[in-house]
Amino acid sequence: MSDCSSDATALGTAPAATEEVQSKVEESDMAQESPKNSAAEIPVTSNGEVDDSHEHGYHRDLKRSLPSGLGLSETQITSHGFDSTKEGVIEAGASQGPSAPPLPSVLSPSRVAASQLAQPGGDLTVPAGGQRTHTKGGPVILADEIKNPAMEKLELVRKWSLNTYKCTRQIISEKLGRGSRTVDLELEAQIDILRDNKKKYENILKLAQTLATQLFQMVHTQKQLGDAFADLSLKSLELHEEFGYNADTQKLLAKNGETLLGAINFFIASVNTLVNKTIEDTLMTVKQYENARIEYDAYRTDLEELNLGPRDANTLPKIEQSQHLFQIHKEKYDKMRSDVSVKLKFLEENKVKVLRNQLVLFHSAVAAYFAGNQKQLELTLKQFHVKLKTPGVDAPSWLEEQ
């Protein structure tokens, strides 16, 4: 009987112990799931702000659920919100005592920082130490704009086309007798004389070259004739002296002819330099002066046409621009006219000096040659520092030696 009662008592206490163990397990599971549920649910007030009351309740329940015998030095709890980040430290030891003073909050990266980084008006810098520095930024302004070479070329082509059109219209108007042209009578007369003199000098140069060619052929023939006479004087005993005299005469004439040919070639070289270099350079400046004159008249005519028209808000900027371009081409025209006047003056002085010496040389050399005065001919060449041309070597001109 006693055995049966003891067994019944043991059977009655067993379910009670089992229920107690199950209740402890459920409480432990609830304690573990409580942070997750609390972190997943974020209450919001009617004003759209985060309600912190539930969060404080969550920390309080968590402290209660932690057993005192875990031996943890500290437990870190982090809660996340929509617009802020809070991080707190709760110290727990073997025995619970008064709570320690709260540590200073430390900011960690959040969505707010990411949104601030995405804003174009500011730059956010996070150093390695964890502190944030917010610096103001602004748009980047380039000091100098990058120029497009293609646009510059198109602009140059446009200006060149417009200038060419105006000049062509001016030339056609002058030829048809409709347009007016600016004329400097004194300067135009000097230019006409220069062009006429150039044609005459070119004719003299051509004739002198023809004379030099013919004289060269005659000298060459005289050399051959002298060699033939010398050969016959050796083979014909009866006419030895006669052939010998003629051979010596032809050789002397050939030698004097070479001396005269050297003087003529020197004359040709000097006149050629004067005509094809000095005068040609001056005429190139004259050509630039004439182009400047055409541009000046073209822009002058354009300005006159605009001044005759109405003056309103649309035409005034065009008139000012035309006045500016007219002033630029007027200055260019005046400068080129001054340059032409100076070059014509120096050309006239140089031409007189060069031609005087060359004409005296030519006259003295030809007179001494046909007079048979070999010494006078050689003296003339020395007087003018003329060196006889060596075969295969081009002698420098007189102007080049100077």
mmCIF file of C-alpha atoms in Angstrom:
data_model
loop_
_atom_site.group_PDB
_atom_site.id
_atom_site.type_symbol
_atom_site.label_atom_id
_atom_site.label_comp_id
_atom_site.label_asym_id
_atom_site.label_seq_id
_atom_site.Cartn_x
_atom_site.Cartn_y
_atom_site.Cartn_z
ATOM 1 C CA MET A 1 0.000 0.000 0.000
ATOM 2 C CA SER A 2 2.785 2.332 0.837
ATOM 3 C CA ASP A 3 4.509 1.444 -2.363
ATOM 4 C CA CYS A 4 1.444 2.308 -4.385
ATOM 5 C CA SER A 5 1.052 5.679 -2.715
ATOM 6 C CA SER A 6 4.666 6.561 -3.297
ATOM 7 C CA ASP A 7 4.368 5.664 -6.950
ATOM 8 C CA ALA A 8 1.298 7.842 -7.287
ATOM 9 C CA THR A 9 3.076 10.720 -5.655
ATOM 10 C CA ALA A 10 6.014 10.346 -8.022
ATOM 11 C CA LEU A 11 3.687 10.234 -11.000
ATOM 12 C CA GLY A 12 1.969 13.427 -9.789
ATOM 13 C CA THR A 13 5.163 15.355 -9.364
ATOM 14 C CA ALA A 14 6.563 14.327 -12.740
ATOM 15 C CA PRO A 15 4.012 16.238 -14.851
ATOM 16 C CA ALA A 16 4.496 19.286 -12.685
ATOM 17 C CA ALA A 17 8.248 19.226 -13.229
ATOM 18 C CA THR A 18 7.740 18.733 -16.932
ATOM 19 C CA GLU A 19 5.407 21.725 -17.154
ATOM 20 C CA GLU A 20 7.884 23.858 -15.243
ATOM 21 C CA VAL A 21 10.711 22.946 -17.644
ATOM 22 C CA GLN A 22 8.530 23.703 -20.673
ATOM 23 C CA SER A 23 7.559 27.083 -19.279
ATOM 24 C CA LYS A 24 11.212 27.998 -18.759
ATOM 25 C CA VAL A 25 12.043 26.962 -22.327
ATOM 26 C CA GLU A 26 9.182 29.070 -23.692
ATOM 27 C CA GLU A 27 10.317 32.072 -21.663
ATOM 28 C CA SER A 28 13.857 31.641 -23.005
ATOM 29 C CA ASP A 29 12.570 31.448 -26.603
ATOM 30 C CA MET A 30 10.452 34.521 -26.105
ATOM 31 C CA ALA A 31 13.436 36.376 -24.700
ATOM 32 C CA GLN A 32 15.480 35.489 -27.773
ATOM 33 C CA GLU A 33 12.721 36.409 -30.250
ATOM 34 C CA SER A 34 11.835 39.627 -28.469
ATOM 35 C CA PRO A 35 14.755 41.718 -29.888
ATOM 36 C CA LYS A 36 13.957 40.598 -33.398
ATOM 37 C CA ASN A 37 10.305 41.466 -33.112
ATOM 38 C CA SER A 38 11.072 44.759 -31.440
ATOM 39 C CA ALA A 39 13.671 45.672 -34.053
ATOM 40 C CA ALA A 40 11.326 44.732 -36.884
ATOM 41 C CA GLU A 41 8.530 46.930 -35.608
ATOM 42 C CA ILE A 42 9.202 50.704 -35.592
ATOM 43 C CA PRO A 43 6.262 52.687 -34.256
ATOM 44 C CA VAL A 44 5.671 56.151 -35.680
ATOM 45 C CA THR A 45 3.716 58.996 -34.073
ATOM 46 C CA SER A 46 1.012 61.009 -35.765
ATOM 47 C CA ASN A 47 3.581 63.684 -36.660
ATOM 48 C CA GLY A 48 5.686 61.230 -38.631
ATOM 49 C CA GLU A 49 8.422 60.946 -35.971
ATOM 50 C CA VAL A 50 9.798 57.732 -34.504
ATOM 51 C CA ASP A 51 8.209 56.753 -31.220
ATOM 52 C CA ASP A 52 10.962 56.026 -28.676
ATOM 53 C CA SER A 53 8.677 54.694 -25.929
ATOM 54 C CA HIS A 54 8.578 51.244 -27.420
ATOM 55 C CA GLU A 55 12.352 51.288 -27.807
ATOM 56 C CA HIS A 56 12.869 52.129 -24.125
ATOM 57 C CA GLY A 57 10.480 49.356 -23.167
ATOM 58 C CA TYR A 58 12.419 46.971 -25.338
ATOM 59 C CA HIS A 59 15.693 47.804 -23.536
ATOM 60 C CA ARG A 60 13.995 47.353 -20.156
ATOM 61 C CA ASP A 61 12.602 43.909 -21.054
ATOM 62 C CA LEU A 62 15.934 42.865 -22.480
ATOM 63 C CA LYS A 63 17.755 43.764 -19.263
ATOM 64 C CA ARG A 64 15.283 41.694 -17.291
ATOM 65 C CA SER A 65 15.594 38.688 -19.596
ATOM 66 C CA LEU A 66 19.402 38.549 -19.359
ATOM 67 C CA PRO A 67 20.538 36.054 -16.739
ATOM 68 C CA SER A 68 22.912 37.325 -14.096
ATOM 69 C CA GLY A 69 25.335 34.443 -14.366
ATOM 70 C CA LEU A 70 26.362 34.841 -18.001
ATOM 71 C CA GLY A 71 29.690 36.519 -17.076
ATOM 72 C CA LEU A 72 29.475 39.002 -19.947
ATOM 73 C CA SER A 73 31.571 42.123 -19.592
ATOM 74 C CA GLU A 74 29.378 44.273 -21.839
ATOM 75 C CA THR A 75 26.583 43.852 -24.275
ATOM 76 C CA GLN A 76 26.216 46.239 -27.273
ATOM 77 C CA ILE A 77 22.720 47.035 -28.454
ATOM 78 C CA THR A 78 22.113 49.009 -31.653
ATOM 79 C CA SER A 79 18.761 50.247 -32.855
ATOM 80 C CA HIS A 80 18.219 51.708 -36.301
ATOM 81 C CA GLY A 81 15.770 54.307 -37.357
ATOM 82 C CA PHE A 82 14.789 55.978 -40.576
ATOM 83 C CA ASP A 83 16.608 59.258 -40.133
ATOM 84 C CA SER A 84 19.026 58.687 -37.235
ATOM 85 C CA THR A 85 21.401 56.136 -35.819
ATOM 86 C CA LYS A 86 21.714 55.482 -32.071
ATOM 87 C CA GLU A 87 24.211 53.253 -30.428
ATOM 88 C CA GLY A 88 24.312 52.545 -26.691
ATOM 89 C CA VAL A 89 26.443 50.366 -24.434
ATOM 90 C CA ILE A 90 24.985 48.451 -21.481
ATOM 91 C CA GLU A 91 27.430 46.941 -19.034
ATOM 92 C CA ALA A 92 26.429 43.736 -17.264
ATOM 93 C CA GLY A 93 28.498 41.854 -14.694
ATOM 94 C CA ALA A 94 28.129 39.007 -12.258
ATOM 95 C CA SER A 95 26.166 41.213 -9.901
ATOM 96 C CA GLN A 96 23.842 44.012 -10.957
ATOM 97 C CA GLY A 97 24.592 47.381 -9.489
ATOM 98 C CA PRO A 98 23.900 51.003 -10.256
ATOM 99 C CA SER A 99 24.063 51.806 -13.940
ATOM 100 C CA ALA A 100 27.224 53.477 -15.236
ATOM 101 C CA PRO A 101 27.043 56.962 -16.808
ATOM 102 C CA PRO A 102 26.175 56.804 -20.508
ATOM 103 C CA LEU A 103 29.036 56.921 -22.946
ATOM 104 C CA PRO A 104 29.064 59.585 -25.677
ATOM 105 C CA SER A 105 27.145 58.501 -28.720
ATOM 106 C CA VAL A 106 29.162 57.559 -31.793
ATOM 107 C CA LEU A 107 27.714 58.192 -35.230
ATOM 108 C CA SER A 108 27.893 55.420 -37.782
ATOM 109 C CA PRO A 109 27.021 55.458 -41.497
ATOM 110 C CA SER A 110 23.305 55.608 -42.239
ATOM 111 C CA ARG A 111 20.916 56.318 -45.082
ATOM 112 C CA VAL A 112 20.892 59.999 -44.231
ATOM 113 C CA ALA A 113 24.632 60.182 -44.877
ATOM 114 C CA ALA A 114 24.152 58.394 -48.179
ATOM 115 C CA SER A 115 21.464 60.886 -49.197
ATOM 116 C CA GLN A 116 23.768 63.767 -48.246
ATOM 117 C CA LEU A 117 26.527 62.271 -50.367
ATOM 118 C CA ALA A 118 24.154 62.190 -53.318
ATOM 119 C CA GLN A 119 23.392 65.916 -53.002
ATOM 120 C CA PRO A 120 25.323 68.020 -55.605
ATOM 121 C CA GLY A 121 25.698 71.017 -53.310
ATOM 122 C CA GLY A 122 27.966 69.443 -50.692
ATOM 123 C CA ASP A 123 30.829 67.020 -50.176
ATOM 124 C CA LEU A 124 30.924 64.611 -47.224
ATOM 125 C CA THR A 125 34.291 63.351 -46.012
ATOM 126 C CA VAL A 126 34.592 60.467 -43.504
ATOM 127 C CA PRO A 127 38.148 60.200 -42.101
ATOM 128 C CA ALA A 128 39.620 56.977 -40.722
ATOM 129 C CA GLY A 129 38.947 58.067 -37.140
ATOM 130 C CA GLY A 130 35.186 57.867 -37.646
ATOM 131 C CA GLN A 131 34.489 61.650 -37.458
ATOM 132 C CA ARG A 132 32.650 63.353 -40.294
ATOM 133 C CA THR A 133 33.510 66.614 -41.929
ATOM 134 C CA HIS A 134 30.942 68.315 -44.113
ATOM 135 C CA THR A 135 32.450 70.788 -46.568
ATOM 136 C CA LYS A 136 30.573 73.036 -48.887
ATOM 137 C CA GLY A 137 31.135 72.612 -52.572
ATOM 138 C CA GLY A 138 30.012 74.325 -55.739
ATOM 139 C CA PRO A 139 30.110 74.087 -59.496
ATOM 140 C CA VAL A 140 33.528 73.818 -61.121
ATOM 141 C CA ILE A 141 34.286 76.864 -63.301
ATOM 142 C CA LEU A 142 36.920 76.638 -65.999
ATOM 143 C CA ALA A 143 39.227 79.626 -66.289
ATOM 144 C CA ASP A 144 39.431 79.607 -70.074
ATOM 145 C CA GLU A 145 36.990 77.978 -72.417
ATOM 146 C CA ILE A 146 38.435 75.405 -74.762
ATOM 147 C CA LYS A 147 38.353 76.716 -78.303
ATOM 148 C CA ASN A 148 37.268 74.485 -81.117
ATOM 149 C CA PRO A 149 39.793 74.520 -84.010
ATOM 150 C CA ALA A 150 37.089 73.569 -86.499
ATOM 151 C CA MET A 151 34.965 76.577 -85.526
ATOM 152 C CA GLU A 152 37.984 78.870 -85.806
ATOM 153 C CA LYS A 153 38.694 77.599 -89.325
ATOM 154 C CA LEU A 154 35.069 78.084 -90.320
ATOM 155 C CA GLU A 155 35.180 81.628 -88.971
ATOM 156 C CA LEU A 156 38.350 82.368 -90.969
ATOM 157 C CA VAL A 157 36.761 80.950 -94.130
ATOM 158 C CA ARG A 158 33.661 83.059 -93.540
ATOM 159 C CA LYS A 159 35.694 86.259 -93.138
ATOM 160 C CA TRP A 160 37.821 85.443 -96.189
ATOM 161 C CA SER A 161 34.722 84.762 -98.308
ATOM 162 C CA LEU A 162 33.079 88.003 -97.227
ATOM 163 C CA ASN A 163 36.233 90.023 -97.916
ATOM 164 C CA THR A 164 36.701 88.375 -101.334
ATOM 165 C CA TYR A 165 33.104 89.121 -102.267
ATOM 166 C CA LYS A 166 33.436 92.789 -101.339
ATOM 167 C CA CYS A 167 36.726 93.185 -103.245
ATOM 168 C CA THR A 168 35.372 91.410 -106.343
ATOM 169 C CA ARG A 169 32.304 93.639 -106.343
ATOM 170 C CA GLN A 170 34.541 96.715 -106.050
ATOM 171 C CA ILE A 171 36.762 95.615 -108.968
ATOM 172 C CA ILE A 172 33.758 94.929 -111.211
ATOM 173 C CA SER A 173 32.219 98.278 -110.296
ATOM 174 C CA GLU A 174 35.455 100.095 -111.189
ATOM 175 C CA LYS A 175 35.741 98.312 -114.539
ATOM 176 C CA LEU A 176 32.123 99.100 -115.387
ATOM 177 C CA GLY A 177 32.636 102.722 -114.381
ATOM 178 C CA ARG A 178 30.047 102.637 -111.593
ATOM 179 C CA GLY A 179 32.278 102.649 -108.542
ATOM 180 C CA SER A 180 34.759 105.248 -107.321
ATOM 181 C CA ARG A 181 38.391 104.512 -106.542
ATOM 182 C CA THR A 182 40.992 106.266 -104.415
ATOM 183 C CA VAL A 183 43.895 107.604 -106.493
ATOM 184 C CA ASP A 184 47.240 109.073 -105.405
ATOM 185 C CA LEU A 185 48.323 110.850 -108.584
ATOM 186 C CA GLU A 186 51.984 111.295 -107.647
ATOM 187 C CA LEU A 187 52.412 107.738 -106.431
ATOM 188 C CA GLU A 188 50.529 106.259 -109.381
ATOM 189 C CA ALA A 189 52.790 108.175 -111.796
ATOM 190 C CA GLN A 190 55.930 106.786 -110.120
ATOM 191 C CA ILE A 191 54.531 103.257 -110.285
ATOM 192 C CA ASP A 192 53.743 103.606 -113.981
ATOM 193 C CA ILE A 193 57.271 104.873 -114.678
ATOM 194 C CA LEU A 194 58.757 101.980 -112.739
ATOM 195 C CA ARG A 195 56.772 99.414 -114.712
ATOM 196 C CA ASP A 196 57.708 101.038 -117.997
ATOM 197 C CA ASN A 197 61.394 101.144 -117.027
ATOM 198 C CA LYS A 198 61.294 97.510 -116.037
ATOM 199 C CA LYS A 199 60.087 96.536 -119.492
ATOM 200 C CA LYS A 200 62.902 98.545 -121.078
ATOM 201 C CA TYR A 201 65.516 97.063 -118.768
ATOM 202 C CA GLU A 202 64.226 93.597 -119.562
ATOM 203 C CA ASN A 203 64.670 94.369 -123.271
ATOM 204 C CA ILE A 204 68.252 95.564 -122.682
ATOM 205 C CA LEU A 205 68.931 92.439 -120.666
ATOM 206 C CA LYS A 206 67.602 90.236 -123.444
ATOM 207 C CA LEU A 207 69.740 91.984 -126.090
ATOM 208 C CA ALA A 208 72.850 91.798 -123.904
ATOM 209 C CA GLN A 209 72.298 88.060 -123.449
ATOM 210 C CA THR A 210 71.985 87.678 -127.220
ATOM 211 C CA LEU A 211 75.234 89.611 -127.718
ATOM 212 C CA ALA A 212 76.985 87.445 -125.142
ATOM 213 C CA THR A 213 75.784 84.288 -126.887
ATOM 214 C CA GLN A 214 76.956 85.501 -130.265
ATOM 215 C CA LEU A 215 80.288 86.704 -128.871
ATOM 216 C CA PHE A 216 80.803 83.327 -127.262
ATOM 217 C CA GLN A 217 80.203 81.613 -130.583
ATOM 218 C CA MET A 218 82.623 84.019 -132.317
ATOM 219 C CA VAL A 219 85.317 83.443 -129.672
ATOM 220 C CA HIS A 220 84.859 79.714 -129.998
ATOM 221 C CA THR A 221 85.179 80.012 -133.799
ATOM 222 C CA GLN A 222 88.293 82.174 -133.481
ATOM 223 C CA LYS A 223 89.903 79.567 -131.252
ATOM 224 C CA GLN A 224 89.216 76.840 -133.763
ATOM 225 C CA LEU A 225 90.482 79.023 -136.596
ATOM 226 C CA GLY A 226 93.687 79.839 -134.720
ATOM 227 C CA ASP A 227 94.325 76.135 -134.053
ATOM 228 C CA ALA A 228 93.812 75.374 -137.742
ATOM 229 C CA PHE A 229 96.266 78.092 -138.814
ATOM 230 C CA ALA A 230 98.836 76.849 -136.314
ATOM 231 C CA ASP A 231 98.527 73.303 -137.639
ATOM 232 C CA LEU A 232 98.964 74.428 -141.236
ATOM 233 C CA SER A 233 101.978 76.556 -140.355
ATOM 234 C CA LEU A 234 103.733 73.417 -139.148
ATOM 235 C CA LYS A 235 102.825 71.350 -142.192
ATOM 236 C CA SER A 236 103.314 73.983 -144.939
ATOM 237 C CA LEU A 237 106.911 75.073 -145.066
ATOM 238 C CA GLU A 238 106.310 77.602 -147.836
ATOM 239 C CA LEU A 239 103.474 79.368 -145.852
ATOM 240 C CA HIS A 240 104.848 78.804 -142.394
ATOM 241 C CA GLU A 241 105.150 82.499 -141.490
ATOM 242 C CA GLU A 242 101.795 83.562 -143.001
ATOM 243 C CA PHE A 243 99.859 80.816 -141.228
ATOM 244 C CA GLY A 244 101.715 81.634 -138.043
ATOM 245 C CA TYR A 245 100.765 85.342 -138.131
ATOM 246 C CA ASN A 246 97.074 84.529 -138.644
ATOM 247 C CA ALA A 247 97.163 81.906 -135.912
ATOM 248 C CA ASP A 248 98.583 84.406 -133.434
ATOM 249 C CA THR A 249 96.047 87.066 -134.456
ATOM 250 C CA GLN A 250 93.055 84.736 -134.012
ATOM 251 C CA LYS A 251 94.318 83.550 -130.672
ATOM 252 C CA LEU A 252 94.753 87.153 -129.513
ATOM 253 C CA LEU A 253 91.260 88.043 -130.706
ATOM 254 C CA ALA A 254 89.868 85.004 -128.902
ATOM 255 C CA LYS A 255 91.630 86.013 -125.711
ATOM 256 C CA ASN A 256 90.341 89.586 -125.926
ATOM 257 C CA GLY A 257 86.901 88.215 -126.772
ATOM 258 C CA GLU A 258 86.926 86.135 -123.595
ATOM 259 C CA THR A 259 87.831 89.257 -121.624
ATOM 260 C CA LEU A 260 85.004 91.221 -123.255
ATOM 261 C CA LEU A 261 82.664 88.279 -122.698
ATOM 262 C CA GLY A 262 83.504 88.375 -118.997
ATOM 263 C CA ALA A 263 82.653 92.096 -118.846
ATOM 264 C CA ILE A 264 79.365 91.544 -120.700
ATOM 265 C CA ASN A 265 78.395 88.652 -118.424
ATOM 266 C CA PHE A 266 79.108 90.832 -115.405
ATOM 267 C CA PHE A 267 76.903 93.555 -116.890
ATOM 268 C CA ILE A 268 74.122 90.995 -117.524
ATOM 269 C CA ALA A 269 74.304 89.619 -113.985
ATOM 270 C CA SER A 270 74.068 93.076 -112.419
ATOM 271 C CA VAL A 271 71.158 94.200 -114.583
ATOM 272 C CA ASN A 272 69.394 90.878 -114.003
ATOM 273 C CA THR A 273 69.686 91.344 -110.230
ATOM 274 C CA LEU A 274 68.343 94.862 -110.523
ATOM 275 C CA VAL A 275 65.384 93.886 -112.705
ATOM 276 C CA ASN A 276 64.341 90.493 -111.362
ATOM 277 C CA LYS A 277 65.119 90.997 -107.668
ATOM 278 C CA THR A 278 65.233 94.640 -106.618
ATOM 279 C CA ILE A 279 62.557 96.014 -108.932
ATOM 280 C CA GLU A 280 60.457 92.867 -108.599
ATOM 281 C CA ASP A 281 60.503 93.173 -104.816
ATOM 282 C CA THR A 282 59.290 96.759 -105.090
ATOM 283 C CA LEU A 283 56.530 95.717 -107.476
ATOM 284 C CA MET A 284 55.415 93.048 -105.013
ATOM 285 C CA THR A 285 54.983 95.804 -102.436
ATOM 286 C CA VAL A 286 53.085 97.802 -105.042
ATOM 287 C CA LYS A 287 50.798 94.804 -105.579
ATOM 288 C CA GLN A 288 50.086 94.631 -101.846
ATOM 289 C CA TYR A 289 49.405 98.363 -101.882
ATOM 290 C CA GLU A 290 46.885 97.955 -104.704
ATOM 291 C CA ASN A 291 45.115 95.129 -102.857
ATOM 292 C CA ALA A 292 44.943 97.289 -99.739
ATOM 293 C CA ARG A 293 43.525 100.121 -101.838
ATOM 294 C CA ILE A 294 40.792 97.842 -103.259
ATOM 295 C CA GLU A 295 39.851 96.615 -99.768
ATOM 296 C CA TYR A 296 39.816 100.192 -98.494
ATOM 297 C CA ASP A 297 37.502 101.332 -101.306
ATOM 298 C CA ALA A 298 35.261 98.270 -100.879
ATOM 299 C CA TYR A 299 34.687 98.903 -97.169
ATOM 300 C CA ARG A 300 34.399 102.637 -97.793
ATOM 301 C CA THR A 301 31.630 102.015 -100.324
ATOM 302 C CA ASP A 302 29.910 99.623 -97.941
ATOM 303 C CA LEU A 303 29.987 102.226 -95.157
ATOM 304 C CA GLU A 304 28.631 104.927 -97.465
ATOM 305 C CA GLU A 305 25.714 102.705 -98.477
ATOM 306 C CA LEU A 306 24.846 102.015 -94.837
ATOM 307 C CA ASN A 307 25.024 105.712 -93.949
ATOM 308 C CA LEU A 308 22.596 106.539 -96.756
ATOM 309 C CA GLY A 309 20.038 104.082 -95.373
ATOM 310 C CA PRO A 310 17.774 104.457 -92.343
ATOM 311 C CA ARG A 311 19.201 104.527 -88.839
ATOM 312 C CA ASP A 312 17.360 102.308 -86.383
ATOM 313 C CA ALA A 313 18.098 99.697 -83.735
ATOM 314 C CA ASN A 314 18.870 97.080 -86.402
ATOM 315 C CA THR A 315 21.162 99.157 -88.623
ATOM 316 C CA LEU A 316 23.169 101.001 -85.948
ATOM 317 C CA PRO A 317 25.198 97.910 -84.908
ATOM 318 C CA LYS A 318 25.935 97.205 -88.574
ATOM 319 C CA ILE A 319 27.066 100.782 -89.130
ATOM 320 C CA GLU A 320 29.365 100.641 -86.100
ATOM 321 C CA GLN A 321 30.882 97.358 -87.254
ATOM 322 C CA SER A 322 31.334 98.701 -90.789
ATOM 323 C CA GLN A 323 32.964 101.844 -89.393
ATOM 324 C CA HIS A 324 35.379 99.695 -87.375
ATOM 325 C CA LEU A 325 36.340 97.575 -90.404
ATOM 326 C CA PHE A 326 36.699 100.687 -92.549
ATOM 327 C CA GLN A 327 39.098 102.223 -90.019
ATOM 328 C CA ILE A 328 41.211 99.039 -89.950
ATOM 329 C CA HIS A 329 41.563 98.917 -93.748
ATOM 330 C CA LYS A 330 42.206 102.658 -93.915
ATOM 331 C CA GLU A 331 45.190 102.270 -91.562
ATOM 332 C CA LYS A 332 46.435 99.336 -93.634
ATOM 333 C CA TYR A 333 46.109 101.366 -96.834
ATOM 334 C CA ASP A 334 48.019 104.327 -95.374
ATOM 335 C CA LYS A 335 50.795 102.038 -94.145
ATOM 336 C CA MET A 336 51.187 100.321 -97.525
ATOM 337 C CA ARG A 337 51.221 103.663 -99.319
ATOM 338 C CA SER A 338 54.030 104.861 -97.058
ATOM 339 C CA ASP A 339 55.988 101.626 -97.630
ATOM 340 C CA VAL A 340 55.686 101.958 -101.405
ATOM 341 C CA SER A 341 56.902 105.567 -101.336
ATOM 342 C CA VAL A 342 59.970 104.626 -99.285
ATOM 343 C CA LYS A 343 60.822 101.642 -101.493
ATOM 344 C CA LEU A 344 60.478 103.677 -104.671
ATOM 345 C CA LYS A 345 62.878 106.261 -103.278
ATOM 346 C CA PHE A 346 65.540 103.724 -102.324
ATOM 347 C CA LEU A 347 65.068 101.858 -105.597
ATOM 348 C CA GLU A 348 65.728 104.981 -107.613
ATOM 349 C CA GLU A 349 68.951 105.677 -105.710
ATOM 350 C CA ASN A 350 70.164 102.106 -106.049
ATOM 351 C CA LYS A 351 69.237 101.930 -109.716
ATOM 352 C CA VAL A 352 71.200 105.058 -110.618
ATOM 353 C CA LYS A 353 74.277 103.845 -108.748
ATOM 354 C CA VAL A 354 74.261 100.358 -110.252
ATOM 355 C CA LEU A 355 73.478 101.356 -113.826
ATOM 356 C CA ARG A 356 76.077 104.141 -113.857
ATOM 357 C CA ASN A 357 78.871 101.716 -112.985
ATOM 358 C CA GLN A 358 77.640 99.034 -115.364
ATOM 359 C CA LEU A 359 77.239 101.393 -118.300
ATOM 360 C CA VAL A 360 80.765 102.772 -117.820
ATOM 361 C CA LEU A 361 82.135 99.232 -117.664
ATOM 362 C CA PHE A 362 80.278 98.156 -120.793
ATOM 363 C CA HIS A 363 81.417 101.174 -122.791
ATOM 364 C CA SER A 364 85.088 100.912 -121.760
ATOM 365 C CA ALA A 365 85.261 97.166 -122.407
ATOM 366 C CA VAL A 366 83.684 97.335 -125.867
ATOM 367 C CA ALA A 367 85.800 100.347 -126.916
ATOM 368 C CA ALA A 368 89.064 98.701 -125.780
ATOM 369 C CA TYR A 369 88.156 95.424 -127.484
ATOM 370 C CA PHE A 370 87.423 96.891 -130.883
ATOM 371 C CA ALA A 371 90.420 99.246 -130.586
ATOM 372 C CA GLY A 372 92.607 96.232 -130.003
ATOM 373 C CA ASN A 373 93.913 97.711 -126.782
ATOM 374 C CA GLN A 374 94.456 94.621 -124.702
ATOM 375 C CA LYS A 375 96.049 96.478 -121.805
ATOM 376 C CA GLN A 376 93.165 98.956 -121.563
ATOM 377 C CA LEU A 377 90.674 96.098 -121.643
ATOM 378 C CA GLU A 378 92.403 94.281 -118.794
ATOM 379 C CA LEU A 379 92.720 97.534 -116.849
ATOM 380 C CA THR A 380 88.991 98.135 -117.223
ATOM 381 C CA LEU A 381 88.202 94.746 -115.736
ATOM 382 C CA LYS A 382 90.517 95.359 -112.810
ATOM 383 C CA GLN A 383 88.981 98.775 -112.230
ATOM 384 C CA PHE A 384 85.523 97.295 -111.797
ATOM 385 C CA HIS A 385 86.786 94.194 -109.945
ATOM 386 C CA VAL A 386 85.615 91.857 -112.677
ATOM 387 C CA LYS A 387 86.956 88.325 -112.507
ATOM 388 C CA LEU A 388 86.984 86.228 -115.638
ATOM 389 C CA LYS A 389 84.632 83.297 -115.467
ATOM 390 C CA THR A 390 86.329 79.965 -114.981
ATOM 391 C CA PRO A 391 84.778 77.172 -117.059
ATOM 392 C CA GLY A 392 82.226 75.277 -114.945
ATOM 393 C CA VAL A 393 82.112 77.922 -112.188
ATOM 394 C CA ASP A 394 79.432 80.645 -111.918
ATOM 395 C CA ALA A 395 80.868 84.016 -110.914
ATOM 396 C CA PRO A 396 78.832 85.983 -108.318
ATOM 397 C CA SER A 397 77.105 89.149 -109.440
ATOM 398 C CA TRP A 398 78.363 92.574 -108.489
ATOM 399 C CA LEU A 399 75.469 93.220 -106.104
ATOM 400 C CA GLU A 400 76.019 89.877 -104.412
ATOM 401 C CA GLU A 401 79.691 90.718 -103.846
ATOM 402 C CA GLN A 402 78.716 94.011 -102.250
#
